[in-house]
Coordinates of C-alpha atoms in Angstrom, one line a residue:
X37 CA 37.6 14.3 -3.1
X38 CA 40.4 17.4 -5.1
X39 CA 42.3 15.7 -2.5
X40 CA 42.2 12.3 -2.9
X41 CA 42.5 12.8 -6.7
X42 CA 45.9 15.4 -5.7
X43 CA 47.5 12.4 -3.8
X44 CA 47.0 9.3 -6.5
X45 CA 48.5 11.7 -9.5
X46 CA 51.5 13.0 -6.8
X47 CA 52.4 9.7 -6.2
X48 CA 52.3 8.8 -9.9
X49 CA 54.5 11.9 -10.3
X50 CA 57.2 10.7 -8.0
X51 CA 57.6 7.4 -10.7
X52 CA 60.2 9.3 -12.3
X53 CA 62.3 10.4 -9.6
X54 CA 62.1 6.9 -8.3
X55 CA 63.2 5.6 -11.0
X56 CA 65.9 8.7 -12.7
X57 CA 67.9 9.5 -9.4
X58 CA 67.3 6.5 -6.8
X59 CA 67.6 3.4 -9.0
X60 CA 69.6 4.5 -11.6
X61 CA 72.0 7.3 -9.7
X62 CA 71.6 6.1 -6.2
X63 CA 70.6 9.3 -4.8
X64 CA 70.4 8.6 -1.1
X65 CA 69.2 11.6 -0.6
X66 CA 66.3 11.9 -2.9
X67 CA 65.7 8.2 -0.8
X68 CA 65.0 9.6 2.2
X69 CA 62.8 12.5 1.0
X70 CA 60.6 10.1 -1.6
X71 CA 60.2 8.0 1.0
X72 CA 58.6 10.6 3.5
X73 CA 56.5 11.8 1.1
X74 CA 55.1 8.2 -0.1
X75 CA 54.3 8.1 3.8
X76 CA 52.5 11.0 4.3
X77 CA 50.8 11.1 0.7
X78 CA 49.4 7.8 1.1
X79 CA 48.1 8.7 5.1
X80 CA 46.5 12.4 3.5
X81 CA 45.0 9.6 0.2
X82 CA 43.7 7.1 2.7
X83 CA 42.1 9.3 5.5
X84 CA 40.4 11.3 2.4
X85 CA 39.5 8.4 0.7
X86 CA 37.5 8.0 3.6
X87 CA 35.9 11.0 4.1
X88 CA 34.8 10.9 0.3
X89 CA 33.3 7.3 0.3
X90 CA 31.3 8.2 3.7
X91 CA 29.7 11.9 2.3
X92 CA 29.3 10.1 -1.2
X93 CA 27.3 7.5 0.3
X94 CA 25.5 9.0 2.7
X95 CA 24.6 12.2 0.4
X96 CA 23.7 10.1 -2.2
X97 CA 21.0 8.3 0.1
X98 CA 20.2 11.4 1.8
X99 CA 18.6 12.7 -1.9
X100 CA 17.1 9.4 -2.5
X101 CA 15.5 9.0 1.2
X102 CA 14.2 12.3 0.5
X103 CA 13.0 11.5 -3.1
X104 CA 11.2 8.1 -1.3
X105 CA 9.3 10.4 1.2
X106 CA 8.1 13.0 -1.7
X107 CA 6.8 10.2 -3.7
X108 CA 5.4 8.5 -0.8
X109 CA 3.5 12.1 0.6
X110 CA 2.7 12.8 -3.1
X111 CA 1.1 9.2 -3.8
X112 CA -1.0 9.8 -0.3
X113 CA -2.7 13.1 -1.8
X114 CA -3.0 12.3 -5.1
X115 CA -6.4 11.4 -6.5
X116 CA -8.0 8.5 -4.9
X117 CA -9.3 7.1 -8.0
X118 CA -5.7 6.8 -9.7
X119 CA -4.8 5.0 -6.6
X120 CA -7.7 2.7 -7.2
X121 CA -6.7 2.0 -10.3
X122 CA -3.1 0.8 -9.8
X123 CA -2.0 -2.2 -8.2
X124 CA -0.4 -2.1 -5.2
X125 CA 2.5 -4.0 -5.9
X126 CA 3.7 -1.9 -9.1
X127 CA 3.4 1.1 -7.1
X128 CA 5.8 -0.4 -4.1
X129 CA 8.1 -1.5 -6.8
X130 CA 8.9 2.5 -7.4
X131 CA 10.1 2.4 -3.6
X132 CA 11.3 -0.5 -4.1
X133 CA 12.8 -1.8 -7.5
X134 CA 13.5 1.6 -9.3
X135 CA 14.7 3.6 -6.0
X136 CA 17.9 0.7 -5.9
X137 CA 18.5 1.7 -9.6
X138 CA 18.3 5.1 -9.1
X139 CA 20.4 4.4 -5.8
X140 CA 23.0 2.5 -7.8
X141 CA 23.2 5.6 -10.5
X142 CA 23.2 8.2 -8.2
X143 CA 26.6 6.7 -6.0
X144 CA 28.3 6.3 -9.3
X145 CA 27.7 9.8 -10.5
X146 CA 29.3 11.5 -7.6
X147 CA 31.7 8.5 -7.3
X148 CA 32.5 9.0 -11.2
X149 CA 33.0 13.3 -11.1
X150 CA 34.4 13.7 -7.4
X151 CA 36.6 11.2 -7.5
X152 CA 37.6 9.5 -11.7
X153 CA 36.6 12.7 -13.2
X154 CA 39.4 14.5 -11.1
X155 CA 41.8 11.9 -11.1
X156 CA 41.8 11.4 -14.9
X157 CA 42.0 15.5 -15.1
X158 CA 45.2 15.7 -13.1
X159 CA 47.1 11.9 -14.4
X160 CA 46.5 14.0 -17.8
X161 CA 48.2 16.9 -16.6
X162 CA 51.1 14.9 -15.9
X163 CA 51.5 13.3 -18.7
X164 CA 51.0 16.5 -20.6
X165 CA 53.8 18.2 -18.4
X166 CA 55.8 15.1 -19.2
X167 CA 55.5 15.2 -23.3
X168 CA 52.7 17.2 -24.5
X169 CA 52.9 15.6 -28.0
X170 CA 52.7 12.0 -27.0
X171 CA 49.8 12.7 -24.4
X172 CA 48.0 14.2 -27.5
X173 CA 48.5 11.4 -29.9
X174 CA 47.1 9.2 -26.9
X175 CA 44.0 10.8 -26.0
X176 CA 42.9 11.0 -30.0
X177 CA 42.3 7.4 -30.1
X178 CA 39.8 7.0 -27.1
X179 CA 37.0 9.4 -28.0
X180 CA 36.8 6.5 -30.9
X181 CA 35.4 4.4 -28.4
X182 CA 32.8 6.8 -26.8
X183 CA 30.4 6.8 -29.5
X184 CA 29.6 2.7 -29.8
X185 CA 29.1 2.9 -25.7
X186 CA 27.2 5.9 -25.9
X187 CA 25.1 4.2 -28.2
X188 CA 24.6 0.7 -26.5
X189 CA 23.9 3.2 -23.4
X190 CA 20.6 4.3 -24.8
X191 CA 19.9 1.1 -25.1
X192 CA 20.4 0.0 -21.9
X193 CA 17.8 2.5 -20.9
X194 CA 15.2 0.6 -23.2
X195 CA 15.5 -2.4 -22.0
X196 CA 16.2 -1.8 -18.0
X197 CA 13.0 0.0 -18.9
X198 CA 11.6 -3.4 -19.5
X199 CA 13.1 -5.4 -17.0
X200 CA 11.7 -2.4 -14.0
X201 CA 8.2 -3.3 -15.6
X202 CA 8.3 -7.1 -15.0
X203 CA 9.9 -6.3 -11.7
X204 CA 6.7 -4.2 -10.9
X205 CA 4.8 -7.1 -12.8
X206 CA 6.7 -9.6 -10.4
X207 CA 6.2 -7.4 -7.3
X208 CA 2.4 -7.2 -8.0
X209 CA 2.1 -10.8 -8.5
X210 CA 3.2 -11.6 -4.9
X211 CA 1.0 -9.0 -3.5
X212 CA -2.2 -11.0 -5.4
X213 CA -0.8 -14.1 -3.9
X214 CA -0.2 -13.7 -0.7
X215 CA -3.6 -11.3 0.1
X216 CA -5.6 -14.4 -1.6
X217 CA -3.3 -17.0 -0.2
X218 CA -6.5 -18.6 1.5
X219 CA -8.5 -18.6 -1.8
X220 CA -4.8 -20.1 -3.8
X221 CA -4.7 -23.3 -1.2
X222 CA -8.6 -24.4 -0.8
X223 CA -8.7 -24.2 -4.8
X224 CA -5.5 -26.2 -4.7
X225 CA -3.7 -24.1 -7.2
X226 CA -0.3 -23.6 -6.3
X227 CA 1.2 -25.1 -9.1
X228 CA -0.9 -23.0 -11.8
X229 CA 0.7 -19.5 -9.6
X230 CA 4.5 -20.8 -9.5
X231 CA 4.1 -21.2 -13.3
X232 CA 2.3 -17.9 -13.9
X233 CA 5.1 -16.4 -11.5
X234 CA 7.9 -18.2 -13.4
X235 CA 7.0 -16.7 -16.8
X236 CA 7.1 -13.6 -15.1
X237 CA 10.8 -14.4 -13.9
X238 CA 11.7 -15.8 -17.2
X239 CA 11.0 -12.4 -19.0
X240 CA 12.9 -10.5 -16.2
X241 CA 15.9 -13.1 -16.5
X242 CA 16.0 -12.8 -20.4
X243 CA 16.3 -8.6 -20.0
X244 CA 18.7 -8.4 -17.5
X245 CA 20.6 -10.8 -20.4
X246 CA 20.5 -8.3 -22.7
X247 CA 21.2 -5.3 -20.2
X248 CA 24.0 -7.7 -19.1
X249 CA 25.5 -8.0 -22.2
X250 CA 25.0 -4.3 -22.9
X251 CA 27.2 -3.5 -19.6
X252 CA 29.9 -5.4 -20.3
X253 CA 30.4 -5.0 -24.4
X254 CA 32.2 -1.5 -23.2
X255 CA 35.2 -3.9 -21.7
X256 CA 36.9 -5.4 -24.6
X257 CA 36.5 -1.9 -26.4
X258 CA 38.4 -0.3 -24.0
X259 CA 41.4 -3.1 -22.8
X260 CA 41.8 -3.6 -27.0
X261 CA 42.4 0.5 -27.3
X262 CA 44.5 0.1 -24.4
X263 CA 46.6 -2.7 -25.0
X264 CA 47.4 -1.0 -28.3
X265 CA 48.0 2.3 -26.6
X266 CA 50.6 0.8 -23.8
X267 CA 52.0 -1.2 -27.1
X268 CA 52.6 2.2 -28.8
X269 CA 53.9 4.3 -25.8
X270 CA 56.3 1.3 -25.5
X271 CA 57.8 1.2 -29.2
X272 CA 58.1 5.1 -28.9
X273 CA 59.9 5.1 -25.8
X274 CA 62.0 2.7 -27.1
X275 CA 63.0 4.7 -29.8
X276 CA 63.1 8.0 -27.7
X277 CA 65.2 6.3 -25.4
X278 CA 67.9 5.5 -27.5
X279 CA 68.0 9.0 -29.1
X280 CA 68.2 10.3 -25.7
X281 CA 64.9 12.3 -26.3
X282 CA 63.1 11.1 -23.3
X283 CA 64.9 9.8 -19.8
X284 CA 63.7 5.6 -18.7
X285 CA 61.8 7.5 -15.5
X286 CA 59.9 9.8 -17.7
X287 CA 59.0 7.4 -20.2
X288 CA 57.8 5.1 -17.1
X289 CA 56.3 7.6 -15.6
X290 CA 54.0 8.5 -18.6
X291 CA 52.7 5.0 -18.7
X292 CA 52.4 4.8 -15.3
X293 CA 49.9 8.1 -15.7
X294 CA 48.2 6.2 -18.3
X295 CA 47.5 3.3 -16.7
X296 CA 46.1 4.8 -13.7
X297 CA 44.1 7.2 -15.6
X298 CA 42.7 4.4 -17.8
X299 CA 40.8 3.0 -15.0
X300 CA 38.8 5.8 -14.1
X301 CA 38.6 6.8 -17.6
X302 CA 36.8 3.2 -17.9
X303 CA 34.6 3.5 -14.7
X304 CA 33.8 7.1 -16.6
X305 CA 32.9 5.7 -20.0
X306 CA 30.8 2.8 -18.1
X307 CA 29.3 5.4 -15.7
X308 CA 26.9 6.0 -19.3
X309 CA 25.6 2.5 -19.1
X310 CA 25.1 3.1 -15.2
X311 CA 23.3 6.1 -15.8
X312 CA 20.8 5.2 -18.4
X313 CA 19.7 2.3 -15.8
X314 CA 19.1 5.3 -13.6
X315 CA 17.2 7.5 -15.9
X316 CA 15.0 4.6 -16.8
X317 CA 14.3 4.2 -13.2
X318 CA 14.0 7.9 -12.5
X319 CA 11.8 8.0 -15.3
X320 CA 9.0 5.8 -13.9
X321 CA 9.6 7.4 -10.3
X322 CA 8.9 11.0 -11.9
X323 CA 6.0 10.0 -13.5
X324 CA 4.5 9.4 -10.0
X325 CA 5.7 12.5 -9.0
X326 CA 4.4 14.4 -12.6
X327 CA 0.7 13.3 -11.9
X328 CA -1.1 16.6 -10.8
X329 CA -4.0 15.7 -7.8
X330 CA -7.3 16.8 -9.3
X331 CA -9.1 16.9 -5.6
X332 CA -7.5 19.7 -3.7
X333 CA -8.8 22.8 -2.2
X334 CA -9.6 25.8 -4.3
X335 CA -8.3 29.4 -3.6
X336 CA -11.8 30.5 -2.2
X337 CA -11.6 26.9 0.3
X338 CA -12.0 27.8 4.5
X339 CA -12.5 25.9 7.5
X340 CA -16.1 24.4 8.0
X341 CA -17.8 23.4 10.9
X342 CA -21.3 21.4 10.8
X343 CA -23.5 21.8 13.3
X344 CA -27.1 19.8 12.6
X345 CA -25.5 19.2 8.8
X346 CA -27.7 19.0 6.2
X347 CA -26.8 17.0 3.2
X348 CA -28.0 18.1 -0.6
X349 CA -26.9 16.7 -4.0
X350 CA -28.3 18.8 -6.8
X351 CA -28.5 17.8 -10.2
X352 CA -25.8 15.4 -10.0
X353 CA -24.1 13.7 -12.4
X354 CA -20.6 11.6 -12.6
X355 CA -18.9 10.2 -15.4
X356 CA -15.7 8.0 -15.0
X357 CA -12.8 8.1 -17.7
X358 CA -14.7 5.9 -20.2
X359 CA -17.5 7.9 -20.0
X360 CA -19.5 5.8 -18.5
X361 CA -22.1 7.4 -16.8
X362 CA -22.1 6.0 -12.9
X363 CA -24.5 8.8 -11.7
X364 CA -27.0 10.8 -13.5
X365 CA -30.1 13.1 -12.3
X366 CA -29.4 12.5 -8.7
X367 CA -31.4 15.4 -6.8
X368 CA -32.0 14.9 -2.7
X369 CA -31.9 16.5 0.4
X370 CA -30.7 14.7 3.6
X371 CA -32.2 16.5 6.4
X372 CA -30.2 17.1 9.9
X373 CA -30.3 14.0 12.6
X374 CA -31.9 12.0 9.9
X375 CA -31.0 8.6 8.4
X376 CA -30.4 7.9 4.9
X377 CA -30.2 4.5 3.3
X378 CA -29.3 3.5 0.1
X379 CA -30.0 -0.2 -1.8
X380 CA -30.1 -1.4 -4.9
X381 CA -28.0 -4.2 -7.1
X382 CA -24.5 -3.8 -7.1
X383 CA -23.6 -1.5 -9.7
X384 CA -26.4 0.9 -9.0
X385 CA -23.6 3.8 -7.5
X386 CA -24.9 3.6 -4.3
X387 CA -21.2 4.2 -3.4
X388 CA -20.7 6.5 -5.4
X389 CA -22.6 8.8 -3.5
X390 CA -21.1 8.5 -0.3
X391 CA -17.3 8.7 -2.2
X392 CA -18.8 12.2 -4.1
X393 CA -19.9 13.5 -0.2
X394 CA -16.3 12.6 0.9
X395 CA -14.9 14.0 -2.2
X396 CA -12.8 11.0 -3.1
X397 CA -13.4 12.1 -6.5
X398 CA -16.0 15.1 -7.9
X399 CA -19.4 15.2 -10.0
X400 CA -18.6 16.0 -13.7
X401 CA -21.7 18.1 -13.2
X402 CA -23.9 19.2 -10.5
X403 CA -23.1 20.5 -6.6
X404 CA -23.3 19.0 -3.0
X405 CA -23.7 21.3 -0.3
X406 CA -23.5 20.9 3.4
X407 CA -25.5 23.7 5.0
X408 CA -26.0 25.2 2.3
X409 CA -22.3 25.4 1.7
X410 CA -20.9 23.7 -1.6
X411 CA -18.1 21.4 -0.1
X412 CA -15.7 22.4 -2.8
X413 CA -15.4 26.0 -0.7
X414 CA -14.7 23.6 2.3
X415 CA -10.9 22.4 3.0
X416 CA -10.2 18.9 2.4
X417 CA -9.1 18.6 6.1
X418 CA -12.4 20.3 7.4
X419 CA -14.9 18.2 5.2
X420 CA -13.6 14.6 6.0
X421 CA -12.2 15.4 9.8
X422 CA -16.7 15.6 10.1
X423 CA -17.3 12.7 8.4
X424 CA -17.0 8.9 10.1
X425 CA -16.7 5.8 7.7
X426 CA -17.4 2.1 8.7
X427 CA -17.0 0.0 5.9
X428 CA -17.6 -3.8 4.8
X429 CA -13.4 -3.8 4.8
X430 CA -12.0 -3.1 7.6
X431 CA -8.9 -1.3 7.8
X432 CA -6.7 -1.9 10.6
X433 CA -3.4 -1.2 10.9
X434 CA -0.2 -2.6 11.9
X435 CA -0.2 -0.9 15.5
X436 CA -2.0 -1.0 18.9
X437 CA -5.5 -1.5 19.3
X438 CA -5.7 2.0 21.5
X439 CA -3.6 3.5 17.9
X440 CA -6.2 1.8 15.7
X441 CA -9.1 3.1 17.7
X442 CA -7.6 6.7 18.5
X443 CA -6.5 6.8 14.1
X444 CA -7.0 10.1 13.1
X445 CA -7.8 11.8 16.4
X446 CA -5.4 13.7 18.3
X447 CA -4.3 14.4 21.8
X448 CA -7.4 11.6 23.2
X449 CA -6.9 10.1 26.7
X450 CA -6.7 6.4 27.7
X451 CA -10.0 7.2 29.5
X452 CA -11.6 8.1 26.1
X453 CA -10.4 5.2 24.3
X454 CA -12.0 2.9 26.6
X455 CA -14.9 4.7 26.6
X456 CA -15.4 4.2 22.8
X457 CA -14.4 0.5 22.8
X458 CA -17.4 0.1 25.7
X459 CA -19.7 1.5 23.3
X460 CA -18.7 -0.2 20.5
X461 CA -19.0 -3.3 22.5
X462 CA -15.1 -4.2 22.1
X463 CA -13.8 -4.0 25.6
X464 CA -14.8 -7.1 26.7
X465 CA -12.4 -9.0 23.8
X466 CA -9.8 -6.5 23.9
X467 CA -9.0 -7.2 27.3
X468 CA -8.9 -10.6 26.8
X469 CA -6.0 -10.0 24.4
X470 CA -2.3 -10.7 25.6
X471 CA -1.7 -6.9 26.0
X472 CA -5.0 -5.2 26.2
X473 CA -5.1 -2.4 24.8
X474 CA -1.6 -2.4 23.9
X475 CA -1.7 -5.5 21.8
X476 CA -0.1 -5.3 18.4
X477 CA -2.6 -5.9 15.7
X478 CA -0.1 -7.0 12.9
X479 CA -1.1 -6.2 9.0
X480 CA -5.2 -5.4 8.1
X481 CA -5.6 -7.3 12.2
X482 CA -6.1 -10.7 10.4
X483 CA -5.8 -12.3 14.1
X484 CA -9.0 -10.9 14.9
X485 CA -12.4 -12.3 13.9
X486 CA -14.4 -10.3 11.2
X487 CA -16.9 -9.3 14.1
X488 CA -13.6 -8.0 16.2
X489 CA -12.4 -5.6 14.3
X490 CA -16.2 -4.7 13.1
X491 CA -16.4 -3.2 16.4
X492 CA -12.9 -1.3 16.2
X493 CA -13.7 0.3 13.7
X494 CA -17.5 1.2 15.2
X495 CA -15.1 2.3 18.3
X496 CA -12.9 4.5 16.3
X497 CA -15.7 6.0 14.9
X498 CA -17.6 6.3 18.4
X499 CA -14.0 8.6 19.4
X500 CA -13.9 10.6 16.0
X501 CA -17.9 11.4 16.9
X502 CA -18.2 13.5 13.3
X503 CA -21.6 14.8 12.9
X504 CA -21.8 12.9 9.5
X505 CA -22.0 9.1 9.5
X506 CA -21.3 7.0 6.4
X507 CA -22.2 3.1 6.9
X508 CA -20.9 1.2 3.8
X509 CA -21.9 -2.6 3.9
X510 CA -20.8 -2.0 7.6
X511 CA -22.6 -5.8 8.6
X512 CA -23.0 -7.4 4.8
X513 CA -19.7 -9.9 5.7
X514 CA -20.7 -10.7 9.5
X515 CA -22.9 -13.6 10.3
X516 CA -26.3 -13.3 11.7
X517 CA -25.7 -13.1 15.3
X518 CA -22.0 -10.8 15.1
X519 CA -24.7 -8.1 12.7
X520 CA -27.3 -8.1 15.6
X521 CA -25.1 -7.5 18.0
X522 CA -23.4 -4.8 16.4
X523 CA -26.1 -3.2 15.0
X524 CA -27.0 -2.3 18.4
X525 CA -23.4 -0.2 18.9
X526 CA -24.5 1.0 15.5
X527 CA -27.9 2.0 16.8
X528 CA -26.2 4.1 19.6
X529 CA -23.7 5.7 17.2
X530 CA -26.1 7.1 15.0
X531 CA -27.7 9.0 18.0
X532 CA -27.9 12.9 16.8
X533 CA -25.9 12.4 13.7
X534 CA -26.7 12.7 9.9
X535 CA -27.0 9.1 8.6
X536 CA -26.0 7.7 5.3
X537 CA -26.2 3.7 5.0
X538 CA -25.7 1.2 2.2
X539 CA -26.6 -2.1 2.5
X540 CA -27.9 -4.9 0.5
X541 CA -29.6 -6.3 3.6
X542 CA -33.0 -4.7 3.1
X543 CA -34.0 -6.2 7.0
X544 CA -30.8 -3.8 8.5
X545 CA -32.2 0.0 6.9
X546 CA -36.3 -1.2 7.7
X547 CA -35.9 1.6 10.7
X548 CA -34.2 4.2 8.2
X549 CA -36.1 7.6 8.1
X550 CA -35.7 7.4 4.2
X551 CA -34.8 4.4 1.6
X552 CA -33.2 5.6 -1.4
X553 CA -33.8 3.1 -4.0
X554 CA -30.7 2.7 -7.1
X555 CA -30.6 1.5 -10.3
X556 CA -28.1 2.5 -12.9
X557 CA -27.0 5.2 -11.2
X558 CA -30.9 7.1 -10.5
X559 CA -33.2 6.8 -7.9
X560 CA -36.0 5.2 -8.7
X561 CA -38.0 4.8 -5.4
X562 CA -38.1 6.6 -2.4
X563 CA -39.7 6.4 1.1
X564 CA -40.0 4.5 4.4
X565 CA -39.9 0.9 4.3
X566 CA -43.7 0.6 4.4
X567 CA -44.4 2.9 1.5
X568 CA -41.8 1.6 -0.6
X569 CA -43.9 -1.9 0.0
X570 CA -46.8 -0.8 -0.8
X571 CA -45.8 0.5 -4.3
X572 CA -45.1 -3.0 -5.2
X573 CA -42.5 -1.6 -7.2
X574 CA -38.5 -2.5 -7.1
X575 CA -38.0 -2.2 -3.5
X576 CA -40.7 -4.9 -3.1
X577 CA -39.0 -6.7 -5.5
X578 CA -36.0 -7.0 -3.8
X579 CA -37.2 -7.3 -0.2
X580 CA -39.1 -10.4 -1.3
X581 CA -35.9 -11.4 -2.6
X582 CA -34.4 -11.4 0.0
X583 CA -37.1 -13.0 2.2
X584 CA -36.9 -16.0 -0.3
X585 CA -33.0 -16.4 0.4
X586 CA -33.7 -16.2 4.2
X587 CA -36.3 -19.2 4.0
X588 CA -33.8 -21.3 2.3
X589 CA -31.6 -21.1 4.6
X590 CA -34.1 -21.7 7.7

């Protein structure tokens, strides 16, 4: 980079050589030995030029990629309900939109002190070496121009700000429309999304207006103050010229320096607009990376292993920003081997439970142990790698079916894989797939049919075998005769493991050891399925309910 910056003002320096002793005295000597050095300066400028564009570019990735991977580690163990609560799309437009920004920022920072900042240093050494007064009266006109820019710089930051927010807008509005693409065509309302999308666009075209006008209102400043500047040098030369204060090469030679420090003085002076794009970017990147994880392990946290577990919530109560209350007085014991369901109206926090035992996010008051052991004094790692979770969606991901089953478990055979798919029931279809086992799934495995990947999920769980079993809505989106059947695997799963179900289908927990009846965030009932009936109380309510939707549909 010194180097580069060495060569352009050398070469610049040999103007007035050039011009003093071969054009106008016809040195032939002073020929040959400018024109060896022209040769080799300009091999040593190109070959470092080089070398400096290939370690600018690739550190200035290297220190993004790296920012990307902290952001993306940090968003995967921050809290689960911040995650919740953002939309996917706005988040992948900090990878995304804002990273390119920052990308963009970054190059021209190291391009703008390795390589202008050093080149304008030594072309003003020149000129100073050539006439220290007239490079003075120069350089007092352009700091003139650096306030204005600096100005319209901040600026910039505002509304790039903007523009980064109806990116993420932009980015999140695709995500909706392509995850509910089915819902978009059968209700025939393409038209009414392109508009809602093209207001979005309109409002991202009219910033980068503004930002584009900001950018480029630093030009004509600069090429007027120039213009004016090589106007001056010229009159003054003229008249140094003819009072045989300055030579024709040195007077050439000090324009020459100017003009080649001008345009890294510009690119400098520019670099501000550049940079306050990046800082706006940055901005929202760090405050992704500022949020502080409230679920972590404490000091006192150790490895925990359950063996029988036995579940208890005591005086448990859970408040979510609003304070809303989701859970409050929740007292129960879950004894070992036994299952657990929970049912209620949606609302009720039947979830909520099963989230708190998981710790995707803490009771504002109260305990849960395991064992007698509060889980806060148990790792994160520990807790959860004991815990299996089916829920109503099923997450598959973009990989093998023997990598979706095997997720989360490590160093399992081919032999054990298989062996969980058989008792999940999923064998049979998986090797009826174009690869077997090593068939590609693609995104959320929207190939398969709901009941499919029902049972790879029951099968991952059958290979995790964690003594703690959560079934959320595991059958509440299958139809009749896909729930039987996998009720069965589920059945076989639940074999010598601590149960906790929710379900709204009252006829899928009958066989439950206990039924844990919600509302507003209490339990109200509790008891087998035939006591619960005979109190003629809410779970009545709602197994008649349900009894009366069945009928219709018989």
């Amino acid at each position: 980079m010194v180097i580069a910056a060495v060569c352009a003002a050398a070469i610049v320096r040999l103007t007035k050589p050039i011009i003093d002793k071969v054009l106008i005295e016809h040195n032939q000597e002073m020929l040959i030995i400018i024109t060896f050095f022209i040769i080799v300066i300009y091999t040593i400028k190109g070959f470092a030029e080089y070398f400096q564009g290939y370690i600018i570019k690739y550190v200035g990735q290297q220190i993004l990629t790296d920012l990307q991977m902290q952001m993306y580690q940090h968003l995967l163990y921050t809290d689960f309900l911040f995650i919740q609560s953002q939309s996917s799309g706005r988040l992948i437009s900090r990878f995304t939109n804002d990273i390119v920004l920052m990308r963009g920022a970054v190059s021209n920072l190291l391009i703008g002190c390795a390589k202008h900042l050093l080149s304008v240093i030594f072309l003003i050494s020149i000129m100073f070496s050539l006439d220290p007064f007239l490079a003075s009266c120069v350089f007092l006109a352009f700091p003139a121009a650096i306030y204005p820019i600096q100005k319209m710089g901040r600026r910039m930051r505002v509304v790039t700000a903007q523009a980064q927010e109806e990116l993420s807008n932009f980015t999140a509005k695709l995500d909706e429309s392509f995850y509910s693409i089915k819902i978009i065509k059968s209700f025939c309302t393409e038209k009414k999304e392109v508009v809602k999308a093209k207001d979005i666009t309109a409002k991202i075209l009219n910033f980068y207006k503004k930002a584009a006008k900001l950018d480029s209102i630093a030009s004509p400043i600069m090429e007027i103050l120039s213009g004016l500047t090589i106007v001056s040098l010229i009159w003054y030369g003229n008249y140094a010229i003819a009072s045989d204060r300055m030579t024709t090469g040195t007077l050439f030679t000090f324009i020459t320096a100017f003009v080649s420090a001008y345009r890294p003085f510009k690119s400098l002076v520019s670099l501000n607009v550049n940079l306050q794009e990046g800082i706006a970017a940055a901005n929202r990147v760090f405050n992704i990376l500022d949020l502080k994880p409230t679920i972590i392990d404490s000091i006192a946290a150790k490895s925990f292993e359950f063996n029988n577990p036995q579940i208890e919530f005591q005086n448990i109560e859970m408040k979510f920003g609003n304070d809303k209350i989701a859970i409050k007085d929740f007292n129960l014991k879950i004894n070992s081997g036994s299952t657990y369901a929970f049912v209620g109206s949606s609302g009720s926090g039947k979830t909520s439970v099963t989230n708190m035992l998981i710790r995707m996010f803490d009771p504002t008051n109260g305990s849960i142990l395991i064992n007698g052991c509060d889980i806060k004094l148990i790792t994160l790692e520990s807790l959860r790698k004991q815990i299996a979770l089916i829920s109503q969606d099923t997450i598959l991901f973009d990989a093998t079916v023997a990598e979706n089953i095997a997720y989360g478990c490590e160093n399992v055979s081919m032999q054990q894989i298989v062996a969980a798919a058989k008792h999940a029931s999923a064998h049979q279809f998986i090797e009826m797939l174009p690869q077997q086992y090593d068939t590609i799934l693609g995104t959320d495995g929207r190939t398969l049919s709901g009941g499919q990947r029902q049972r790879i999920s029951i099968a991952r769980a059958f290979l995790k075998d964690a003594p703690i079993l959560i079934l959320d809505e595991a059958t509440s989106a299958l139809d009749p005769n896909s729930e039987t059947a996998i009720l069965e695997s589920i059945t076989l799963l639940r074999k010598n493991k601590t149960t906790l179900v929710i379900s709204h289908r009252l006829s899928s927990v009958e066989n439950a050891d206990q039924i844990i009846v919600m509302k507003n965030g209490q339990i109200i009932e509790q008891g087998t399925h035939s006591e619960l009936l005979s109190l003629h109380h809410e779970y009545h309510k709602l197994y008649n309910k349900e009894l009366k939707e069945i009928n219709k549909h018989v």
